[in-house]
């Protein structure tokens, strides 16, 4: 039995009822057919209702769901011919950040993303998707390669944040992210970014300066984790749900704040209930924006990106 | 009331009097005459510890007297998220900070001259909400970079910040991309960008414009780093040495060009600018 989230209880109970009805055999089976159909319909409706009305904190839980598709799933389900490229040419090959050539439909692209694992073992190897400086430097190297090959860059964001470790500090975590922000502003090919799970602060933005920024409907993107914010501003991590609300970290909030361009809908029940369908939705939107961006000249592309980021923020003059 | 119990106000008056005359060095703990401390640019005359200084004090000791012209000084925070935490609404914090500092944002920007060389400057002030990077500060840093770009003059930026401002959520994070975009554009016209990292330069500010100067300079002992010490200690389950994330540590690891004492900063900046041959 899969671990359920608190708010998913009604869904799981209905699912159990459906299973039970399905297991009924013999003469009565036909009598149940109608009931079963109705119940299944209700289940879908209830799922949609619950998932359409998640609180920010519940969204955080979905975004971090242990079965939520990871970068490898998207590589497999959206792209073909992934040719992984390794290393930052300075220090090492960060397994928390992957990248390489890939084909989307007929389009050749450079694909880069944070890579979480599927189980504990893989997560340990991939450092739970928390990249070190060499990860960000590998990402930048691949973006520059994309520029040379004149192919668009697509980045997938799913990280708690950049790794906060002694070694990461020594090798310049801050500089690595800062360098990416600076260079990405001027990269001469289109950049499309998709936040698929957790968009954890600078660690997310480090590969997130896109011409187009998209979010899955139950992903989050925040300047600080709700837990971090709660422990600083409320002096108590148990206020995380409150912080999650105050920080406005859902796709809908970010769309309203003008930070992202489009929300990609997830199937009712969340991306983890139907990774294939989720991938299809992402693919559709990526193709749409690739087409749109490919019509722009290089100078127009860069100017538009500059204007986009210059207009971010709200203040009083 | 017994003679040995002092009322709160008596005690406060006495402490305040003490504060008016004495400063205690954060490093060597020596008591210093406040006037001596101020005359020494808020640097401990005994051990060389660099205390914080305000944005206008920094401008005063860096730019040629009378040359500073402030720009965009009316930009101030709004409250895009209607943010309230345990201590109350963000708007109240902003007002308290504005009142306390006389500033509208965590950064002061403008133009001036260093030994006759025209420059655009941005100077962060830690007193304003911990020097945090909000939408207003990001805008001012960008506009100062744009001024440098339009007028083809070097850009000098003094950081003093705990990082991005949580109260403006994702919009604060986006200021990192915005300010870096501004700084990145200077390369097109080969305009020098000098980053001066002062105590502290951490989090989102270290991970954006502060670390990507053509030249990175820091003041001695300044705290410079990405993640907080406590977070790292929890991650690696080890105590970190005192020298961790100091300017000297960052210099040793190759991310700074030099560590320069406050009293020598202006001269150093001038020397560097004198190599700019355009």
Coordinates of C-alpha atoms in Angstrom, one line a residue, chain B residues 152-261:
Chain B
X152 CA 30.1 54.2 -20.2
X153 CA 31.5 54.6 -16.7
X154 CA 32.7 52.0 -14.3
X155 CA 30.3 50.5 -11.8
X156 CA 31.3 50.0 -8.2
X157 CA 29.0 48.1 -5.9
X158 CA 29.4 47.7 -2.1
X159 CA 27.5 44.7 -0.7
X160 CA 26.4 44.4 2.9
X161 CA 23.5 42.0 3.1
X162 CA 22.1 38.8 4.6
X163 CA 20.6 37.8 1.3
X164 CA 17.2 37.9 -0.5
X165 CA 14.3 39.5 1.4
X166 CA 11.9 36.7 2.4
X167 CA 9.0 39.1 2.9
X168 CA 8.8 39.6 -0.9
X169 CA 9.0 35.9 -1.6
X170 CA 9.8 34.8 -5.1
X171 CA 10.0 38.4 -6.3
X172 CA 13.1 38.8 -4.1
X173 CA 14.7 35.7 -5.7
X174 CA 14.0 37.2 -9.1
X175 CA 16.0 40.3 -8.1
X176 CA 19.1 38.1 -8.3
X177 CA 18.5 37.4 -11.9
X178 CA 17.5 41.0 -12.6
X179 CA 20.6 42.5 -11.0
X180 CA 22.9 40.0 -12.7
X181 CA 21.3 40.8 -16.1
X182 CA 22.1 44.4 -15.5
X183 CA 25.7 43.6 -14.6
X184 CA 26.1 41.2 -17.5
X185 CA 25.1 43.8 -20.0
X186 CA 28.1 46.0 -19.0
X187 CA 30.4 43.4 -20.7
X188 CA 28.9 44.4 -24.1
X189 CA 30.5 47.8 -23.7
X190 CA 33.6 46.5 -21.8
X191 CA 32.6 48.5 -18.8
X192 CA 34.4 47.5 -15.6
X193 CA 32.4 46.2 -12.7
X194 CA 34.0 46.2 -9.3
X195 CA 32.3 44.4 -6.4
X196 CA 33.3 45.2 -2.9
X197 CA 32.1 42.6 -0.4
X198 CA 31.7 44.0 3.1
X199 CA 30.5 42.3 6.3
X200 CA 28.2 40.4 5.7
X201 CA 27.7 39.3 2.1
X202 CA 25.7 36.1 2.2
X203 CA 22.9 34.1 0.7
X204 CA 21.2 35.5 -2.4
X205 CA 23.5 38.5 -2.6
X206 CA 26.7 36.5 -2.6
X207 CA 25.0 34.2 -5.1
X208 CA 24.3 37.0 -7.5
X209 CA 25.9 40.4 -8.3
X210 CA 28.4 40.4 -5.4
X211 CA 30.4 37.4 -6.6
X212 CA 30.7 38.3 -10.3
X213 CA 32.7 41.5 -10.2
X214 CA 35.5 41.8 -12.8
X215 CA 37.4 42.5 -9.6
X216 CA 36.2 41.2 -6.3
X217 CA 37.5 43.0 -3.2
X218 CA 36.6 42.3 0.4
X219 CA 37.2 44.0 3.7
X220 CA 39.2 42.1 6.3
X221 CA 37.2 39.6 8.3
X222 CA 33.9 40.1 6.4
X223 CA 31.5 37.2 6.5
X224 CA 31.1 36.0 3.0
X225 CA 29.3 32.8 2.0
X226 CA 26.3 31.1 0.5
X227 CA 24.6 28.9 3.1
X228 CA 24.4 29.8 6.8
X229 CA 26.9 28.3 9.2
X230 CA 24.2 26.6 11.2
X231 CA 22.7 24.9 8.2
X232 CA 26.1 23.6 7.0
X233 CA 26.9 22.4 10.5
X234 CA 23.6 20.5 10.6
X235 CA 24.3 19.1 7.1
X236 CA 27.8 17.8 7.7
X237 CA 27.3 17.2 11.5
X238 CA 30.6 18.9 12.3
X239 CA 31.6 22.2 14.0
X240 CA 33.1 24.6 11.5
X241 CA 36.3 26.6 12.3
X242 CA 36.0 30.3 13.2
X243 CA 37.8 31.2 10.0
X244 CA 35.1 29.6 7.8
X245 CA 33.4 32.0 5.4
X246 CA 35.7 34.9 6.3
X247 CA 37.0 37.2 3.6
X248 CA 40.4 35.5 4.1
X249 CA 38.9 32.0 3.6
X250 CA 37.2 33.1 0.4
X251 CA 40.4 34.7 -0.8
X252 CA 42.3 31.5 -0.1
X253 CA 39.8 29.5 -2.2
X254 CA 40.2 31.8 -5.2
X255 CA 37.0 33.9 -5.3
X256 CA 38.4 37.2 -4.3
X257 CA 41.2 39.3 -5.9
X258 CA 42.2 40.9 -2.7
X259 CA 41.3 41.8 0.9
X260 CA 41.8 45.5 1.5
X261 CA 41.6 47.5 4.7

